[in-house]
GROMACS .gro file of N, CA, C and O in nm:
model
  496
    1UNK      N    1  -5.193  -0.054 -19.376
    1UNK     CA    2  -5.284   0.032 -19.301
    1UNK      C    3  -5.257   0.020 -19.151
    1UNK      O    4  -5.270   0.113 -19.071
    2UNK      N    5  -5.212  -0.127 -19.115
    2UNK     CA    6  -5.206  -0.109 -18.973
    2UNK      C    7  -5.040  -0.031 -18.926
    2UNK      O    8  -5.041   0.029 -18.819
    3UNK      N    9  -4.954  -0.033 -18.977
    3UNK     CA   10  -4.846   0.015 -18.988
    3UNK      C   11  -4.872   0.182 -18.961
    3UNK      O   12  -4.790   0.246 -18.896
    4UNK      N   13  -4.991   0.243 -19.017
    4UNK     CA   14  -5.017   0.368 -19.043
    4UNK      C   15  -5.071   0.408 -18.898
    4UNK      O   16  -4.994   0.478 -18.832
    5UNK      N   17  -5.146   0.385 -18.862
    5UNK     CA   18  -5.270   0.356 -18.735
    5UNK      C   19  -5.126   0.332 -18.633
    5UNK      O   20  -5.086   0.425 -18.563
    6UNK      N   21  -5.075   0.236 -18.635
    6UNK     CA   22  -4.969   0.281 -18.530
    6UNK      C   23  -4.856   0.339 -18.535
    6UNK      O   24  -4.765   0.277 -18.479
    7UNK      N   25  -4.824   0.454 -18.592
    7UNK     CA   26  -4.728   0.538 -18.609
    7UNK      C   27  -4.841   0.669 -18.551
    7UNK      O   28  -4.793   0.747 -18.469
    8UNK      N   29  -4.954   0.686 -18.584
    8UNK     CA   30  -5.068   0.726 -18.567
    8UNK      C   31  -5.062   0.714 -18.440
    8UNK      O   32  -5.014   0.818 -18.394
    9UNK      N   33  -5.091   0.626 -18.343
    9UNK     CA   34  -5.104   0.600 -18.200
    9UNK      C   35  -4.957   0.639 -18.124
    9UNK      O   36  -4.954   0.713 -18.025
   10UNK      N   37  -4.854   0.588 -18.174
   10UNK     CA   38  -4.714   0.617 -18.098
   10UNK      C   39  -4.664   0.730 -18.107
   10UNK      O   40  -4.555   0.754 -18.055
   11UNK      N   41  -4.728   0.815 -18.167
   11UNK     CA   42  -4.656   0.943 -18.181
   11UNK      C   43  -4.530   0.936 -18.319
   11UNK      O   44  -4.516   0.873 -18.424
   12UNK      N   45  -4.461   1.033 -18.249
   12UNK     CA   46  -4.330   1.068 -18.367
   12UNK      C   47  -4.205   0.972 -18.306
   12UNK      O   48  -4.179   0.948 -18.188
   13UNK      N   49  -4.139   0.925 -18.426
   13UNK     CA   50  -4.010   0.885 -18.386
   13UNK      C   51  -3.898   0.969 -18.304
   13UNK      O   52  -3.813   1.040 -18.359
   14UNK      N   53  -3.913   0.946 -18.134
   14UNK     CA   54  -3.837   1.035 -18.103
   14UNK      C   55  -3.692   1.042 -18.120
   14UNK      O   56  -3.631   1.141 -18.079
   15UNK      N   57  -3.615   0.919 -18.193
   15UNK     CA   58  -3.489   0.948 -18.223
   15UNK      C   59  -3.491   1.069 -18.303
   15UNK      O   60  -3.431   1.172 -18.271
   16UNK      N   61  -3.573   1.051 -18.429
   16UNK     CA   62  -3.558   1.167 -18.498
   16UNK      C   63  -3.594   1.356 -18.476
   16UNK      O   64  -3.539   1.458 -18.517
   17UNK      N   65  -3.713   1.328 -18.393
   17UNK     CA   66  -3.715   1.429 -18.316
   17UNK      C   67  -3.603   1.493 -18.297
   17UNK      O   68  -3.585   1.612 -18.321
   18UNK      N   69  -3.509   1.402 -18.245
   18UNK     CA   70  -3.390   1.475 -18.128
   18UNK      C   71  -3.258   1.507 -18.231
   18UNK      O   72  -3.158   1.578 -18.218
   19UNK      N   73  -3.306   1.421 -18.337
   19UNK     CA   74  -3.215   1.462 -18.443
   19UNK      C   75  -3.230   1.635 -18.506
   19UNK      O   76  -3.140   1.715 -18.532
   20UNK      N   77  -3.362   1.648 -18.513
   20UNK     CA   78  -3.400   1.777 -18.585
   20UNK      C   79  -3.419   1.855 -18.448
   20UNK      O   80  -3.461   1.964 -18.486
   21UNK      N   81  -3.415   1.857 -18.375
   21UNK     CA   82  -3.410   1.944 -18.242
   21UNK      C   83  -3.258   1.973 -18.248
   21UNK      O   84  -3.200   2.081 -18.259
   22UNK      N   85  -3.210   1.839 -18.236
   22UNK     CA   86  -3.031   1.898 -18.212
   22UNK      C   87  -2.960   1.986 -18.322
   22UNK      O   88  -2.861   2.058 -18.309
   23UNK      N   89  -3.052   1.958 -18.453
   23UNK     CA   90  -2.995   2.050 -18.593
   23UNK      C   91  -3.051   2.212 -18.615
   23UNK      O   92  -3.001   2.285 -18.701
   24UNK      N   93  -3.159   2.256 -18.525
   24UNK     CA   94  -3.214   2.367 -18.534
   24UNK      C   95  -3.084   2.422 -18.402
   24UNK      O   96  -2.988   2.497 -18.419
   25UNK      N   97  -3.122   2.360 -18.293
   25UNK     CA   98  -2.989   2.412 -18.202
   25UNK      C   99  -2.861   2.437 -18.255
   25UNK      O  100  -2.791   2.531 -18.219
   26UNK      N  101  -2.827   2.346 -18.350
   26UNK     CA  102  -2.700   2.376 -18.385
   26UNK      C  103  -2.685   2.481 -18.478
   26UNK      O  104  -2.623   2.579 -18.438
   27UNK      N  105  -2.724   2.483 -18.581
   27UNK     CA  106  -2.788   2.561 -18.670
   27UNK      C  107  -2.773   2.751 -18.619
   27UNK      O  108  -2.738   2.845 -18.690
   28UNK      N  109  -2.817   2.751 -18.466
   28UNK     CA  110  -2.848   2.902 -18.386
   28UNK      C  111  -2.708   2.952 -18.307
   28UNK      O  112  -2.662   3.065 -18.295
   29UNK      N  113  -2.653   2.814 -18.254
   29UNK     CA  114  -2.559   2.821 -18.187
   29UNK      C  115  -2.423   2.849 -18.319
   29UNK      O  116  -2.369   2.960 -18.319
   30UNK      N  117  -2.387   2.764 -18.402
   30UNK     CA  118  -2.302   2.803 -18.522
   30UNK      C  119  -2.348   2.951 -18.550
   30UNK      O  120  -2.257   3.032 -18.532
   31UNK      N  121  -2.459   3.001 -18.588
   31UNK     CA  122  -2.467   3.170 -18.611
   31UNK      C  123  -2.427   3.219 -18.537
   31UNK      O  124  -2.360   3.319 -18.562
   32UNK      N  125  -2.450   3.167 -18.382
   32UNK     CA  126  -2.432   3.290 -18.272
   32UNK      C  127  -2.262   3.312 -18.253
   32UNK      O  128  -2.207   3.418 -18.224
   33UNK      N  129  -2.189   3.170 -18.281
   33UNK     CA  130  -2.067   3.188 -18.257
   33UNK      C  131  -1.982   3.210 -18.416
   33UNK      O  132  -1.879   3.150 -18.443
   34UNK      N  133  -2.053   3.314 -18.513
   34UNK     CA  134  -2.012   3.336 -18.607
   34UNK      C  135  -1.913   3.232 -18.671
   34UNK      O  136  -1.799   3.251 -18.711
   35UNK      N  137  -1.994   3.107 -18.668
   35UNK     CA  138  -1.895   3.009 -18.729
   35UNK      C  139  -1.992   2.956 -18.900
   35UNK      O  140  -2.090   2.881 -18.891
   36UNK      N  141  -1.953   2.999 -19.015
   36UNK     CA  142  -1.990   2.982 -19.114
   36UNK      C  143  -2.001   2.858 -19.155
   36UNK      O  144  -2.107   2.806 -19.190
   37UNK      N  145  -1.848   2.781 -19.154
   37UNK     CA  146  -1.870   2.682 -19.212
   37UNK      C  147  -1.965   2.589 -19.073
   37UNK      O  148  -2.054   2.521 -19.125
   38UNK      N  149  -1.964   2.580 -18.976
   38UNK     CA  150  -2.073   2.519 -18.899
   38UNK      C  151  -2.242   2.534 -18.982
   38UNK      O  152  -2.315   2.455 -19.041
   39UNK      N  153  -2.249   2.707 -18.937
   39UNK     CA  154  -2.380   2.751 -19.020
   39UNK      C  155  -2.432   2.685 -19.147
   39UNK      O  156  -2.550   2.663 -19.175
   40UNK      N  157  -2.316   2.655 -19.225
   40UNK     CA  158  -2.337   2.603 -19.406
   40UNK      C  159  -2.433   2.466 -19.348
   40UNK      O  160  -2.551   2.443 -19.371
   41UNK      N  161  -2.332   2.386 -19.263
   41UNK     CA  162  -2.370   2.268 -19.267
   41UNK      C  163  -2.532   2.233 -19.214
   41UNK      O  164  -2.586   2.123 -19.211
   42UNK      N  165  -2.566   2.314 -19.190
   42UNK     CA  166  -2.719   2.263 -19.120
   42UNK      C  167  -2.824   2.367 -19.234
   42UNK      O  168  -2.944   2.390 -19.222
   43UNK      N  169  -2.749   2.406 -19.321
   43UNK     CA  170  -2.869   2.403 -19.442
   43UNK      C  171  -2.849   2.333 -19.584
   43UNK      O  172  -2.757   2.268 -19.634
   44UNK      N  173  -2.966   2.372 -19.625
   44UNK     CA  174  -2.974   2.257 -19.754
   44UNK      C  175  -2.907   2.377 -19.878
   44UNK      O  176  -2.889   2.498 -19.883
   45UNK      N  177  -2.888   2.277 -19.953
   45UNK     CA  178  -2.800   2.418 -20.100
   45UNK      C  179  -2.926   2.508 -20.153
   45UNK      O  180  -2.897   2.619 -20.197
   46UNK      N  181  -3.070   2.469 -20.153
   46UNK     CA  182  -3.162   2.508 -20.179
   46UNK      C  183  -3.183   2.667 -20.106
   46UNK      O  184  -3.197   2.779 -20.155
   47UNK      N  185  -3.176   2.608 -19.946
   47UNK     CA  186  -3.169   2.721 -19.888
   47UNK      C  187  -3.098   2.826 -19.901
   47UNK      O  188  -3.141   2.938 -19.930
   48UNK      N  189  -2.995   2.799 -19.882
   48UNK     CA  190  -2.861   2.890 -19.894
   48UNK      C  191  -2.882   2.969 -20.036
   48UNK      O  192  -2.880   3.092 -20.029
   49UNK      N  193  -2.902   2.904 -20.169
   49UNK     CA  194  -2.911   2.977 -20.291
   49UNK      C  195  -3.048   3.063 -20.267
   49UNK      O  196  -3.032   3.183 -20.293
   50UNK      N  197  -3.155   3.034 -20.232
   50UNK     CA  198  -3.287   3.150 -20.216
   50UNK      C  199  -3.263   3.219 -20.133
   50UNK      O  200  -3.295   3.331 -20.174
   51UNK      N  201  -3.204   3.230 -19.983
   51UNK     CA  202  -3.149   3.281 -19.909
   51UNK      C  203  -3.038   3.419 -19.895
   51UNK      O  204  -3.050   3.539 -19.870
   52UNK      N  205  -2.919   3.319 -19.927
   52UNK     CA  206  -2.847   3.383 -19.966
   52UNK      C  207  -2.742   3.421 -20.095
   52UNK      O  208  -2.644   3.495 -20.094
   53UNK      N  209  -2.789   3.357 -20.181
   53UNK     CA  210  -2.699   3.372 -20.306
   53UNK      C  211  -2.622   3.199 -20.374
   53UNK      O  212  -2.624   3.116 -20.465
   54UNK      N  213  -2.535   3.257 -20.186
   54UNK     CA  214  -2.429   3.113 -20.224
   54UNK      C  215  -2.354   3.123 -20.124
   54UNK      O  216  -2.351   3.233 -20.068
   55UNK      N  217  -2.275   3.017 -20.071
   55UNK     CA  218  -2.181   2.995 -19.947
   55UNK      C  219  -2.109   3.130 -19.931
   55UNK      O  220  -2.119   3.193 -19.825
   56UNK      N  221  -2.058   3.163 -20.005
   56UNK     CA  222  -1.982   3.259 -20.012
   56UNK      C  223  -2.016   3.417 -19.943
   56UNK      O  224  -1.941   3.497 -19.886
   57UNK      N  225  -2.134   3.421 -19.969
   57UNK     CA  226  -2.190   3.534 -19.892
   57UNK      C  227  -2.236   3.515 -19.732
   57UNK      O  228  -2.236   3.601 -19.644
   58UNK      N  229  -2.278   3.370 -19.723
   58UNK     CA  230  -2.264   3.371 -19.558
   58UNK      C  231  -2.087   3.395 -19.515
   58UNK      O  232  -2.077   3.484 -19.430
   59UNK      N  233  -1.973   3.344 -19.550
   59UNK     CA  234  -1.844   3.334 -19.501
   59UNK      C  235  -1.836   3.429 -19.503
   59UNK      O  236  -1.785   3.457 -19.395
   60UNK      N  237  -1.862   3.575 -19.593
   60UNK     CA  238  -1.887   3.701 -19.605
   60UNK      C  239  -1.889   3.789 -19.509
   60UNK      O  240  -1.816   3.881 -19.473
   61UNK      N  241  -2.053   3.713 -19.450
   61UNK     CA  242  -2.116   3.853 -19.384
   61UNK      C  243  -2.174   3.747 -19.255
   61UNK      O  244  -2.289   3.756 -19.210
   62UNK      N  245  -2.085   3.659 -19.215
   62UNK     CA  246  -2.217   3.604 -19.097
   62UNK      C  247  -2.145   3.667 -18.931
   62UNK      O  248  -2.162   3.618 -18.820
   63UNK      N  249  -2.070   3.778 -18.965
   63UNK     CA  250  -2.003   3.841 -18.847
   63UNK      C  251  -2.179   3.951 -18.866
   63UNK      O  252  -2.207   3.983 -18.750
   64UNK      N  253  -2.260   3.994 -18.938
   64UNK     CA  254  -2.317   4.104 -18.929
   64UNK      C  255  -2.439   4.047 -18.941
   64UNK      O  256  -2.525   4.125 -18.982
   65UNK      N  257  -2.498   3.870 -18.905
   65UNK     CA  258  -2.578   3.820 -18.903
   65UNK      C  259  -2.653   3.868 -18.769
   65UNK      O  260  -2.774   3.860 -18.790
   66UNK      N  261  -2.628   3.910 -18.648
   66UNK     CA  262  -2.657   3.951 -18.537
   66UNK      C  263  -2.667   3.794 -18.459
   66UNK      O  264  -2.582   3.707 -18.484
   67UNK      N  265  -2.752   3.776 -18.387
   67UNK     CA  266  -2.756   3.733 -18.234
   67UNK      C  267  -2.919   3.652 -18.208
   67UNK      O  268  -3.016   3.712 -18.163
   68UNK      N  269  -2.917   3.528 -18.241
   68UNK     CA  270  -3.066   3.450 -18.169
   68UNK      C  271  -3.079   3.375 -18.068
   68UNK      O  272  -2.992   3.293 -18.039
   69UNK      N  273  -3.189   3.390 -17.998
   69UNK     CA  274  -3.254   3.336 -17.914
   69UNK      C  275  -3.340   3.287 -17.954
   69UNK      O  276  -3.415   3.343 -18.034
   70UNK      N  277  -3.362   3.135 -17.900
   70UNK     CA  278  -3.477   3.086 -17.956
   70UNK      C  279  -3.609   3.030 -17.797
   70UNK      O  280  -3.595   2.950 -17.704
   71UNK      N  281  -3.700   3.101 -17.827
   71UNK     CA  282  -3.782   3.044 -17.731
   71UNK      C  283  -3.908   2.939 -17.740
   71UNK      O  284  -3.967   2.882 -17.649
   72UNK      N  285  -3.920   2.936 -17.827
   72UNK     CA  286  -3.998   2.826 -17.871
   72UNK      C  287  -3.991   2.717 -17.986
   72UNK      O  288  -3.965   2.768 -18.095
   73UNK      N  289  -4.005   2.603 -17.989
   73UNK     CA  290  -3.957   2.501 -18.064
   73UNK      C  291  -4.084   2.359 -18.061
   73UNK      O  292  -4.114   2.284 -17.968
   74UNK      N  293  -4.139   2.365 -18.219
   74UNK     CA  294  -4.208   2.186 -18.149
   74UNK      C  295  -4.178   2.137 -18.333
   74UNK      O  296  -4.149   2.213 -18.425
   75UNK      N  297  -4.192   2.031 -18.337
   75UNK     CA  298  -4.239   1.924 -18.446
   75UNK      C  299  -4.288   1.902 -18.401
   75UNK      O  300  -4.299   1.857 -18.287
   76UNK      N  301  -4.397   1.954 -18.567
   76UNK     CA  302  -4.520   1.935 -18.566
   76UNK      C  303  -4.578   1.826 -18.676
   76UNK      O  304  -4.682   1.760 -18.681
   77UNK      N  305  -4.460   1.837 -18.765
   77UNK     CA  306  -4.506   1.680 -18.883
   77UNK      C  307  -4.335   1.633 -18.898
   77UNK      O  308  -4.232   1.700 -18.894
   78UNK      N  309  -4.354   1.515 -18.913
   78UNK     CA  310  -4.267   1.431 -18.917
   78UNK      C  311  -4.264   1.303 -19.002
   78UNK      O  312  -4.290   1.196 -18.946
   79UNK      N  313  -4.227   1.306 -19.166
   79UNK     CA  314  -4.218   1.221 -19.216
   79UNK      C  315  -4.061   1.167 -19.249
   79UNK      O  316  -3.951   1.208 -19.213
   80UNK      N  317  -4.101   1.068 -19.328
   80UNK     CA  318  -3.936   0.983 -19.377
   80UNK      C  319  -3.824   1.085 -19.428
   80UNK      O  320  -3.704   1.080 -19.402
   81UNK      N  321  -3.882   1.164 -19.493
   81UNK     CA  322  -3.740   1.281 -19.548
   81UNK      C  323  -3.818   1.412 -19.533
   81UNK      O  324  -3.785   1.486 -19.625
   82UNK      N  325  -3.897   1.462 -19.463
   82UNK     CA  326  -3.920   1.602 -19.477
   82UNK      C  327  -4.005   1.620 -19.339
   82UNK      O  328  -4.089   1.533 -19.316
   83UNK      N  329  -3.991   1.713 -19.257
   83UNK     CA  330  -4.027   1.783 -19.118
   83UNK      C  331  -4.053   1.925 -19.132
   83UNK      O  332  -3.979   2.010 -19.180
   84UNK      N  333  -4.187   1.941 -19.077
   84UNK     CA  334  -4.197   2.089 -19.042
   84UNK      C  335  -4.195   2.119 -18.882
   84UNK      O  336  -4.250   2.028 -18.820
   85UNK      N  337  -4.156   2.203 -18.815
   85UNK     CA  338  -4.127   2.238 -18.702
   85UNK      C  339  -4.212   2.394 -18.690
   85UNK      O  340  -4.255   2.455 -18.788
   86UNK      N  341  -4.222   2.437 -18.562
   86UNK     CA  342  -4.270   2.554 -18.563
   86UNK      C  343  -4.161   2.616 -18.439
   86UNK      O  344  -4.108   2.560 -18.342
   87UNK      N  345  -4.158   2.741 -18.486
   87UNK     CA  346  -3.993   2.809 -18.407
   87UNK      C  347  -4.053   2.989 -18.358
   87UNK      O  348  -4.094   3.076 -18.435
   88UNK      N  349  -4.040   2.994 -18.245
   88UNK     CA  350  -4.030   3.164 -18.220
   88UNK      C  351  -3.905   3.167 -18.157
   88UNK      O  352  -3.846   3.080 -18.094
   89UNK      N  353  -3.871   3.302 -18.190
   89UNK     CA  354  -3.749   3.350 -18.157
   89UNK      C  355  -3.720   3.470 -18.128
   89UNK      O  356  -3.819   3.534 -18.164
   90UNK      N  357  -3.631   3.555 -18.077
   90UNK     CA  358  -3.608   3.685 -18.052
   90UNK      C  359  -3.435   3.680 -18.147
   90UNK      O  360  -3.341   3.600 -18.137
   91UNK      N  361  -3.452   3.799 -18.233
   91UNK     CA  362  -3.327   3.824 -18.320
   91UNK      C  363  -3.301   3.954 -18.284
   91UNK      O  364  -3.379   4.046 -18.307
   92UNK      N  365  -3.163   3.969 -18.213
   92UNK     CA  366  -3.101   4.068 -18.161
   92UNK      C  367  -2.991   4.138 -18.274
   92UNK      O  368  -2.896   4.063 -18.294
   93UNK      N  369  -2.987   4.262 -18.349
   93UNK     CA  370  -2.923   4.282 -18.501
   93UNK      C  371  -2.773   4.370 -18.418
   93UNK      O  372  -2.746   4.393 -18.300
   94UNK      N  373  -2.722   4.391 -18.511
   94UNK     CA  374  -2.550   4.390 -18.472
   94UNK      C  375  -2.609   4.546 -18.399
   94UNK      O  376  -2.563   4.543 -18.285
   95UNK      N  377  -2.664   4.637 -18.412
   95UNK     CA  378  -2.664   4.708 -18.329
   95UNK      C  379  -2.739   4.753 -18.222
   95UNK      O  380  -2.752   4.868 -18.181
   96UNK      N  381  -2.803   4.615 -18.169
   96UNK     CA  382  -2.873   4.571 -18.079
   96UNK      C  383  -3.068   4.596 -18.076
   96UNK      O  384  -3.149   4.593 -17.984
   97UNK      N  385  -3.080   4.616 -18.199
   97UNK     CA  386  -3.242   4.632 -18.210
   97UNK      C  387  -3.310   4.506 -18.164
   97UNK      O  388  -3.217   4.432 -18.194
   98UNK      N  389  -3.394   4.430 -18.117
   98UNK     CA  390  -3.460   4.328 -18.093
   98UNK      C  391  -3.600   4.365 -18.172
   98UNK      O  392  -3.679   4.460 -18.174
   99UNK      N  393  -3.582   4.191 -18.257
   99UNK     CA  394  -3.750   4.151 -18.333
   99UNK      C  395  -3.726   4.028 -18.294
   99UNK      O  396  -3.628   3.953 -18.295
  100UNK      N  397  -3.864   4.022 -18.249
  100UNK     CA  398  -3.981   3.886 -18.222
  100UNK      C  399  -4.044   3.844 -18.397
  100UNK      O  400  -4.135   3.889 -18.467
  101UNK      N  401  -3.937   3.729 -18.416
  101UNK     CA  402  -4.018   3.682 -18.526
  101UNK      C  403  -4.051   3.522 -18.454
  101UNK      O  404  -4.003   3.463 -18.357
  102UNK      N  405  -4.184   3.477 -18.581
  102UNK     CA  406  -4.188   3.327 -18.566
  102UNK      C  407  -4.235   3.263 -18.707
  102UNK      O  408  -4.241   3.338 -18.805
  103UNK      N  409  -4.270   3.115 -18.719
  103UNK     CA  410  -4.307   3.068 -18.829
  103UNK      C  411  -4.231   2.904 -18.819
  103UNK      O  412  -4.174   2.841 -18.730
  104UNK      N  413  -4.266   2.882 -18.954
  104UNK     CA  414  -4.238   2.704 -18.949
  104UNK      C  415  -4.124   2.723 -19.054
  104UNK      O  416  -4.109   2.804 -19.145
  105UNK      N  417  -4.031   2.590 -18.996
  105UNK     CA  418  -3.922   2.563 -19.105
  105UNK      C  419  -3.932   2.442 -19.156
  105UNK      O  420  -3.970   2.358 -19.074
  106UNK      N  421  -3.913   2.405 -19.256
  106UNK     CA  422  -3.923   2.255 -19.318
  106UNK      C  423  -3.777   2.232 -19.358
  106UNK      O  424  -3.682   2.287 -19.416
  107UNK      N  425  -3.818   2.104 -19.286
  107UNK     CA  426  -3.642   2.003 -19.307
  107UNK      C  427  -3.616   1.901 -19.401
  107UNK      O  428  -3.702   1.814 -19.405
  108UNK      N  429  -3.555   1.893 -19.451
  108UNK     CA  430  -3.518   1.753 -19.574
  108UNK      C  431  -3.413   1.690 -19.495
  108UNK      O  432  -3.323   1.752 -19.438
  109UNK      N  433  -3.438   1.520 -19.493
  109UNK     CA  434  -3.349   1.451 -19.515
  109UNK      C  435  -3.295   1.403 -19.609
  109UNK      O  436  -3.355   1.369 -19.711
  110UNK      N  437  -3.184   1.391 -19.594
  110UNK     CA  438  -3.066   1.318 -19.721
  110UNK      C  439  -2.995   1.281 -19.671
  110UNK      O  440  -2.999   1.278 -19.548
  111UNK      N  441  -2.885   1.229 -19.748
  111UNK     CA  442  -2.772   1.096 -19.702
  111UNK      C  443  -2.700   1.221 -19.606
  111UNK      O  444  -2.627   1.175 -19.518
  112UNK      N  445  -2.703   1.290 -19.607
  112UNK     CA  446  -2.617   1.393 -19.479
  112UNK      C  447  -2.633   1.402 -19.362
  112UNK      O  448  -2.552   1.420 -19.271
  113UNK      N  449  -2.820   1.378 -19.365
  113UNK     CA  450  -2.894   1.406 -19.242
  113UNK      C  451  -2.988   1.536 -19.244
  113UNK      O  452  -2.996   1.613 -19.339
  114UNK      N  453  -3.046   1.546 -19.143
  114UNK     CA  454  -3.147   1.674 -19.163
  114UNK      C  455  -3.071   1.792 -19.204
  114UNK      O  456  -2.960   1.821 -19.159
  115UNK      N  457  -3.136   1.858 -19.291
  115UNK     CA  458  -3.089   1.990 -19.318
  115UNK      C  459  -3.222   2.118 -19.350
  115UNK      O  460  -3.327   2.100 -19.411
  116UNK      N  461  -3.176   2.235 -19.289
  116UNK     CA  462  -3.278   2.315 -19.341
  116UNK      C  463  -3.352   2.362 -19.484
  116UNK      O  464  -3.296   2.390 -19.589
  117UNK      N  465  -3.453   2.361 -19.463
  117UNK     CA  466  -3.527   2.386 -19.656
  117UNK      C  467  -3.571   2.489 -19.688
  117UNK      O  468  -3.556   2.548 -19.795
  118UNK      N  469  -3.639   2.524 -19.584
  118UNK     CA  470  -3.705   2.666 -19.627
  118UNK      C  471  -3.729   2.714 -19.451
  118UNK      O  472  -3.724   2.620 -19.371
  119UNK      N  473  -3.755   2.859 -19.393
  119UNK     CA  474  -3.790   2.922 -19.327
  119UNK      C  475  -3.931   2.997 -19.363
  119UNK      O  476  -3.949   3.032 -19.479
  120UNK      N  477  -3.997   3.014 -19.297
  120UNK     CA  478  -4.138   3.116 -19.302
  120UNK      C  479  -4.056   3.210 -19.173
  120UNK      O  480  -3.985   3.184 -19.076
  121UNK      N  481  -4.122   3.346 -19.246
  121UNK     CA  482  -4.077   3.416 -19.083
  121UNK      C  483  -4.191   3.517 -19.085
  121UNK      O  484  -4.215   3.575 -19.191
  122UNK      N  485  -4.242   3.536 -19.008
  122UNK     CA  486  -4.367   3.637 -18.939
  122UNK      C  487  -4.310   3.744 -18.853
  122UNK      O  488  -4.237   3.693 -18.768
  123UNK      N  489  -4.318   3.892 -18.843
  123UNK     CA  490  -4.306   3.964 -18.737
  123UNK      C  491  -4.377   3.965 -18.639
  123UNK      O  492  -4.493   3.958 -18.681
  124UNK      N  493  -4.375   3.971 -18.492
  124UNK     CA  494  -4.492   3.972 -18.423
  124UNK      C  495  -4.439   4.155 -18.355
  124UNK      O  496  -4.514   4.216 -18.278
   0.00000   0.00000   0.00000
């Protein structure tokens, strides 16, 4: 209990923080520079199969993924293998339409390291 109470008082582990901060960045930056196999690596197989099928269809089509900006970013829960974060963003589409979406993503850890699990996305 006291173990609890001070994780409680100290906040979040900011190593890990910076771990799942640096994997959502990477994650935007690999899309933006149409690099697939980068992209693969910062999601989970879970994702990718509800998502998109299977690897194969990002290597496919991630030239016609368009263009993100991300302007907002926090963790907001932070446990031993799973993080939710909350993310807004502006998604610019290959022929330059702009949507304001936002929502929370949840992260799994595994022996790999953080990876993405699921997305929520909201239009605003």
């Amino acid at each position: 209990m006291a173990f609890v109470c001070c994780l409680l008082i100290m906040g979040f582990d900011k190593s890990e923080e910076r771990e799942i901060t640096f994997l959502v960045r990477s994650m935007i930056t690999t899309l933006n520079e149409k690099n697939p196999e980068g992209y693969i690596q910062t999601l989970s197989d879970h994702f990718i199969k509800v998502t998109y099928g299977d690897k194969e269809f990002i290597r496919r089509n991630i030239q016609d993924f368009g263009h993100i900006d991300l302007l907002e970013f926090e963790v907001i829960l932070l446990k031993t293998y799973t993080s939710t974060v909350y993310y807004k963003l502006i998604h610019t589409s290959k022929n330059g339409v702009k949507t304001n979406f936002y929502g929370e993503m949840i992260l799994v850890k595994s022996k790999e390291g953080w990876q993405i699990y699921y997305v929520s996305e909201e239009v605003e």
